Amino acid sequence: MVRRFEPGESAALREIWEDRIWSARPVTVVEDAEEQITLFIPAGARWMAPFRNGERLRIQEAEYELVEQPYKAHVLSFAWPGNPAAVLLFYGSDWSPSHWYVNLEDPLRRSPVGFDTLDHKLDVIVELDGSWRWKDEDQFAEIIDRGLLDPREEGRLRAEAEGAVRRIAEREPPFASPGSDGSRTDGRWCSPTRPGGPRSPTS
């Protein structure tokens, strides 16, 4: 049985594609509950991104290498078991909330070192005033054209994203008060350390 994480523990958030690690991010666990998983990544955290010939890959390719990169913003991520959409809150360097971000992805799966998923490229940027726009629709269309995603999934994923936008706009929990939702408390948002050896899905 894969264990749950305590608040403040470090874990790895990995993308897994064809039994290989496509990316890996060190995260601090803020909450690991049956109904919600909340993770934090600070600006400056070092994560592993897929590259080929010096260029970062956005869509899966057979040949790639993982290259360490710095995370550019403070990010708080909310995910729900079985739900194919995570919601991220981006902060500025002064900890002021910047915007919400709906990330369509495989529902989180537990691993010995943290959580695994795979991004589906289509995203939504939601401003603090509730206005929103789709992001990376071209990449979403490409993964469907290349057979990396079943085209029958498109309607369901768009509906999930629009549902998340509605929850954000209507300030449903946990989106009631960006920056003061009670999660950033008592020093639990420390910088994560990379769990040992997340080099393969069985690690």
mmCIF file of C-alpha atoms in Angstrom:
data_model
loop_
_atom_site.group_PDB
_atom_site.id
_atom_site.type_symbol
_atom_site.label_atom_id
_atom_site.label_comp_id
_atom_site.label_asym_id
_atom_site.label_seq_id
_atom_site.Cartn_x
_atom_site.Cartn_y
_atom_site.Cartn_z
ATOM 1 C CA MET A 1 0.000 0.000 0.000
ATOM 2 C CA VAL A 2 1.377 3.417 -1.002
ATOM 3 C CA ARG A 3 1.445 5.718 2.009
ATOM 4 C CA ARG A 4 -0.081 9.154 2.370
ATOM 5 C CA PHE A 5 2.114 12.187 2.935
ATOM 6 C CA GLU A 6 2.083 14.445 5.966
ATOM 7 C CA PRO A 7 1.876 18.251 5.567
ATOM 8 C CA GLY A 8 5.356 19.626 5.009
ATOM 9 C CA GLU A 9 6.804 16.463 3.475
ATOM 10 C CA SER A 10 8.608 16.556 0.148
ATOM 11 C CA ALA A 11 7.332 14.463 -2.752
ATOM 12 C CA ALA A 12 7.772 14.140 -6.504
ATOM 13 C CA LEU A 13 5.098 15.137 -9.017
ATOM 14 C CA ARG A 14 5.988 13.204 -12.166
ATOM 15 C CA GLU A 15 4.578 12.938 -15.667
ATOM 16 C CA ILE A 16 4.745 9.347 -16.890
ATOM 17 C CA TRP A 17 4.533 8.499 -20.584
ATOM 18 C CA GLU A 18 4.913 4.935 -21.884
ATOM 19 C CA ASP A 19 6.417 3.843 -18.539
ATOM 20 C CA ARG A 20 9.069 6.566 -18.699
ATOM 21 C CA ILE A 21 9.422 9.783 -16.734
ATOM 22 C CA TRP A 22 8.552 12.697 -19.008
ATOM 23 C CA SER A 23 9.050 15.344 -16.298
ATOM 24 C CA ALA A 24 9.541 15.492 -12.532
ATOM 25 C CA ARG A 25 8.859 18.319 -10.094
ATOM 26 C CA PRO A 26 9.779 18.445 -6.406
ATOM 27 C CA VAL A 27 6.770 19.520 -4.348
ATOM 28 C CA THR A 28 5.921 20.205 -0.736
ATOM 29 C CA VAL A 29 2.721 18.484 0.358
ATOM 30 C CA VAL A 30 0.316 20.965 1.950
ATOM 31 C CA GLU A 31 -2.606 18.537 2.184
ATOM 32 C CA ASP A 32 -2.983 14.861 1.293
ATOM 33 C CA ALA A 33 -6.592 13.934 2.011
ATOM 34 C CA GLU A 34 -9.098 11.605 0.400
ATOM 35 C CA GLU A 35 -11.052 14.501 -1.085
ATOM 36 C CA GLN A 36 -8.212 16.847 -2.071
ATOM 37 C CA ILE A 37 -4.453 16.914 -2.654
ATOM 38 C CA THR A 38 -2.718 20.281 -2.345
ATOM 39 C CA LEU A 39 0.907 20.710 -3.409
ATOM 40 C CA PHE A 40 3.306 23.653 -3.404
ATOM 41 C CA ILE A 41 6.250 24.457 -5.673
ATOM 42 C CA PRO A 42 8.333 27.556 -4.843
ATOM 43 C CA ALA A 43 10.004 29.778 -7.383
ATOM 44 C CA GLY A 44 13.566 28.591 -7.899
ATOM 45 C CA ALA A 45 12.824 24.917 -7.280
ATOM 46 C CA ARG A 46 14.766 22.716 -9.691
ATOM 47 C CA TRP A 47 12.676 20.385 -11.842
ATOM 48 C CA MET A 48 13.435 17.958 -14.644
ATOM 49 C CA ALA A 49 12.078 18.842 -18.094
ATOM 50 C CA PRO A 50 12.265 16.913 -21.394
ATOM 51 C CA PHE A 51 14.769 18.243 -23.941
ATOM 52 C CA ARG A 52 16.175 17.178 -27.292
ATOM 53 C CA ASN A 53 19.036 18.916 -29.092
ATOM 54 C CA GLY A 54 18.944 21.752 -26.576
ATOM 55 C CA GLU A 55 15.241 22.491 -27.058
ATOM 56 C CA ARG A 56 12.553 21.808 -24.508
ATOM 57 C CA LEU A 57 9.889 19.463 -25.844
ATOM 58 C CA ARG A 58 6.234 20.346 -25.306
ATOM 59 C CA ILE A 59 4.777 17.194 -26.889
ATOM 60 C CA GLN A 60 5.992 13.658 -26.355
ATOM 61 C CA GLU A 61 8.777 12.352 -28.562
ATOM 62 C CA ALA A 62 10.515 8.981 -28.362
ATOM 63 C CA GLU A 63 13.998 10.470 -27.974
ATOM 64 C CA TYR A 64 14.615 12.960 -25.161
ATOM 65 C CA GLU A 65 16.674 13.636 -22.073
ATOM 66 C CA LEU A 66 15.690 15.181 -18.759
ATOM 67 C CA VAL A 67 17.384 18.519 -18.048
ATOM 68 C CA GLU A 68 17.215 20.419 -14.773
ATOM 69 C CA GLN A 69 15.389 23.746 -14.937
ATOM 70 C CA PRO A 70 14.412 26.415 -12.363
ATOM 71 C CA TYR A 71 10.744 26.941 -11.568
ATOM 72 C CA LYS A 72 9.848 30.554 -12.297
ATOM 73 C CA ALA A 73 6.939 31.230 -9.918
ATOM 74 C CA HIS A 74 5.425 30.183 -6.613
ATOM 75 C CA VAL A 75 2.606 27.745 -7.434
ATOM 76 C CA LEU A 76 -0.062 26.171 -5.256
ATOM 77 C CA SER A 77 -1.786 23.200 -6.927
ATOM 78 C CA PHE A 78 -5.165 21.698 -6.041
ATOM 79 C CA ALA A 79 -6.143 18.253 -7.371
ATOM 80 C CA TRP A 80 -8.999 15.865 -6.641
ATOM 81 C CA PRO A 81 -8.870 12.055 -6.884
ATOM 82 C CA GLY A 82 -10.323 10.842 -10.170
ATOM 83 C CA ASN A 83 -10.583 14.363 -11.600
ATOM 84 C CA PRO A 84 -8.710 15.087 -14.882
ATOM 85 C CA ALA A 85 -8.184 18.778 -14.083
ATOM 86 C CA ALA A 86 -5.879 20.339 -11.504
ATOM 87 C CA VAL A 87 -6.202 24.008 -10.574
ATOM 88 C CA LEU A 88 -3.062 26.035 -9.914
ATOM 89 C CA LEU A 89 -2.750 29.404 -8.213
ATOM 90 C CA PHE A 90 0.296 31.388 -9.356
ATOM 91 C CA TYR A 91 1.867 33.979 -7.045
ATOM 92 C CA GLY A 92 4.190 36.881 -7.745
ATOM 93 C CA SER A 93 7.577 37.218 -6.055
ATOM 94 C CA ASP A 94 5.897 39.294 -3.314
ATOM 95 C CA TRP A 95 3.332 36.508 -2.699
ATOM 96 C CA SER A 96 0.492 38.469 -4.263
ATOM 97 C CA PRO A 97 -1.878 36.160 -6.208
ATOM 98 C CA SER A 98 -1.325 36.503 -9.950
ATOM 99 C CA HIS A 99 -3.848 34.214 -11.687
ATOM 100 C CA TRP A 100 -5.478 30.806 -11.653
ATOM 101 C CA TYR A 101 -4.532 28.091 -14.144
ATOM 102 C CA VAL A 102 -6.624 25.033 -15.014
ATOM 103 C CA ASN A 103 -4.386 22.168 -16.107
ATOM 104 C CA LEU A 104 -6.024 19.237 -17.899
ATOM 105 C CA GLU A 105 -4.189 16.025 -17.061
ATOM 106 C CA ASP A 106 -4.549 12.404 -16.044
ATOM 107 C CA PRO A 107 -5.991 12.098 -12.521
ATOM 108 C CA LEU A 108 -3.190 11.840 -9.977
ATOM 109 C CA ARG A 109 -1.940 8.351 -9.199
ATOM 110 C CA ARG A 110 0.082 7.601 -6.089
ATOM 111 C CA SER A 111 3.665 6.386 -6.393
ATOM 112 C CA PRO A 112 6.223 5.463 -3.730
ATOM 113 C CA VAL A 113 7.801 8.917 -4.152
ATOM 114 C CA GLY A 114 4.685 11.051 -4.634
ATOM 115 C CA PHE A 115 2.164 11.437 -7.446
ATOM 116 C CA ASP A 116 2.115 10.604 -11.157
ATOM 117 C CA THR A 117 0.078 12.105 -13.998
ATOM 118 C CA LEU A 118 0.384 13.119 -17.668
ATOM 119 C CA ASP A 119 -0.461 16.565 -18.998
ATOM 120 C CA HIS A 120 -2.977 16.852 -21.882
ATOM 121 C CA LYS A 121 -1.644 20.257 -23.055
ATOM 122 C CA LEU A 122 -4.973 22.109 -23.079
ATOM 123 C CA ASP A 123 -5.114 24.694 -20.275
ATOM 124 C CA VAL A 124 -7.194 27.652 -19.133
ATOM 125 C CA ILE A 125 -5.875 30.898 -17.691
ATOM 126 C CA VAL A 126 -8.356 32.440 -15.258
ATOM 127 C CA GLU A 127 -7.754 36.009 -14.101
ATOM 128 C CA LEU A 128 -8.586 37.048 -10.560
ATOM 129 C CA ASP A 129 -11.632 38.931 -11.865
ATOM 130 C CA GLY A 130 -13.045 35.690 -13.307
ATOM 131 C CA SER A 131 -12.309 36.373 -16.974
ATOM 132 C CA TRP A 132 -10.658 33.446 -18.751
ATOM 133 C CA ARG A 133 -9.184 32.128 -21.988
ATOM 134 C CA TRP A 134 -8.064 28.807 -23.419
ATOM 135 C CA LYS A 135 -4.316 28.177 -23.709
ATOM 136 C CA ASP A 136 -2.327 25.811 -25.970
ATOM 137 C CA GLU A 137 -5.250 24.672 -28.105
ATOM 138 C CA ASP A 138 -2.759 24.053 -30.930
ATOM 139 C CA GLN A 139 -0.790 21.569 -28.804
ATOM 140 C CA PHE A 140 -4.034 19.890 -27.732
ATOM 141 C CA ALA A 141 -5.047 19.457 -31.380
ATOM 142 C CA GLU A 142 -1.597 18.069 -32.206
ATOM 143 C CA ILE A 143 -1.638 15.348 -29.547
ATOM 144 C CA ILE A 144 -5.060 14.266 -30.837
ATOM 145 C CA ASP A 145 -3.834 14.277 -34.460
ATOM 146 C CA ARG A 146 -0.776 12.221 -33.485
ATOM 147 C CA GLY A 147 -2.830 9.643 -31.602
ATOM 148 C CA LEU A 148 -1.474 10.589 -28.183
ATOM 149 C CA LEU A 149 -4.995 11.301 -26.910
ATOM 150 C CA ASP A 150 -8.304 9.718 -27.881
ATOM 151 C CA PRO A 151 -10.339 12.391 -29.736
ATOM 152 C CA ARG A 152 -13.415 11.242 -27.843
ATOM 153 C CA GLU A 153 -11.827 12.706 -24.727
ATOM 154 C CA GLU A 154 -11.941 16.282 -26.021
ATOM 155 C CA GLY A 155 -15.531 17.043 -25.025
ATOM 156 C CA ARG A 156 -15.129 15.591 -21.558
ATOM 157 C CA LEU A 157 -11.890 17.458 -20.890
ATOM 158 C CA ARG A 158 -13.276 20.783 -22.094
ATOM 159 C CA ALA A 159 -16.341 20.279 -19.879
ATOM 160 C CA GLU A 160 -14.091 19.568 -16.871
ATOM 161 C CA ALA A 161 -12.113 22.730 -17.563
ATOM 162 C CA GLU A 162 -15.235 24.858 -17.882
ATOM 163 C CA GLY A 163 -16.542 23.372 -14.632
ATOM 164 C CA ALA A 164 -13.322 24.366 -12.875
ATOM 165 C CA VAL A 165 -13.580 27.886 -14.310
ATOM 166 C CA ARG A 166 -17.115 28.157 -12.962
ATOM 167 C CA ARG A 167 -16.006 27.034 -9.489
ATOM 168 C CA ILE A 168 -13.220 29.614 -9.496
ATOM 169 C CA ALA A 169 -15.475 32.426 -10.735
ATOM 170 C CA GLU A 170 -18.135 31.590 -8.140
ATOM 171 C CA ARG A 171 -15.491 31.419 -5.382
ATOM 172 C CA GLU A 172 -16.365 27.892 -4.344
ATOM 173 C CA PRO A 173 -13.971 26.288 -1.839
ATOM 174 C CA PRO A 174 -10.995 26.135 -1.997
ATOM 175 C CA PHE A 175 -11.082 29.194 -4.284
ATOM 176 C CA ALA A 176 -12.988 31.509 -1.959
ATOM 177 C CA SER A 177 -10.174 33.918 -1.171
ATOM 178 C CA PRO A 178 -6.924 33.728 -3.180
ATOM 179 C CA GLY A 179 -3.899 34.281 -0.983
ATOM 180 C CA SER A 180 -5.813 33.923 2.274
ATOM 181 C CA ASP A 181 -7.427 30.498 1.985
ATOM 182 C CA GLY A 182 -5.705 29.185 5.079
ATOM 183 C CA SER A 183 -3.320 26.853 3.266
ATOM 184 C CA ARG A 184 -0.185 28.972 3.542
ATOM 185 C CA THR A 185 0.268 28.651 7.286
ATOM 186 C CA ASP A 186 2.710 27.641 10.017
ATOM 187 C CA GLY A 187 5.747 27.313 7.775
ATOM 188 C CA ARG A 188 4.510 24.208 5.968
ATOM 189 C CA TRP A 189 5.288 25.776 2.595
ATOM 190 C CA CYS A 190 9.006 25.137 2.892
ATOM 191 C CA SER A 191 11.118 24.449 -0.179
ATOM 192 C CA PRO A 192 10.866 20.767 -1.153
ATOM 193 C CA THR A 193 13.826 18.463 -1.454
ATOM 194 C CA ARG A 194 13.963 16.047 -4.345
ATOM 195 C CA PRO A 195 13.003 12.521 -3.216
ATOM 196 C CA GLY A 196 15.780 10.044 -3.816
ATOM 197 C CA GLY A 197 16.065 8.481 -7.224
ATOM 198 C CA PRO A 198 12.841 9.315 -9.093
ATOM 199 C CA ARG A 199 14.401 8.048 -12.317
ATOM 200 C CA SER A 200 11.866 5.398 -13.268
ATOM 201 C CA PRO A 201 8.177 4.833 -12.555
ATOM 202 C CA THR A 202 9.033 1.962 -10.217
ATOM 203 C CA SER A 203 11.391 4.041 -8.056
#
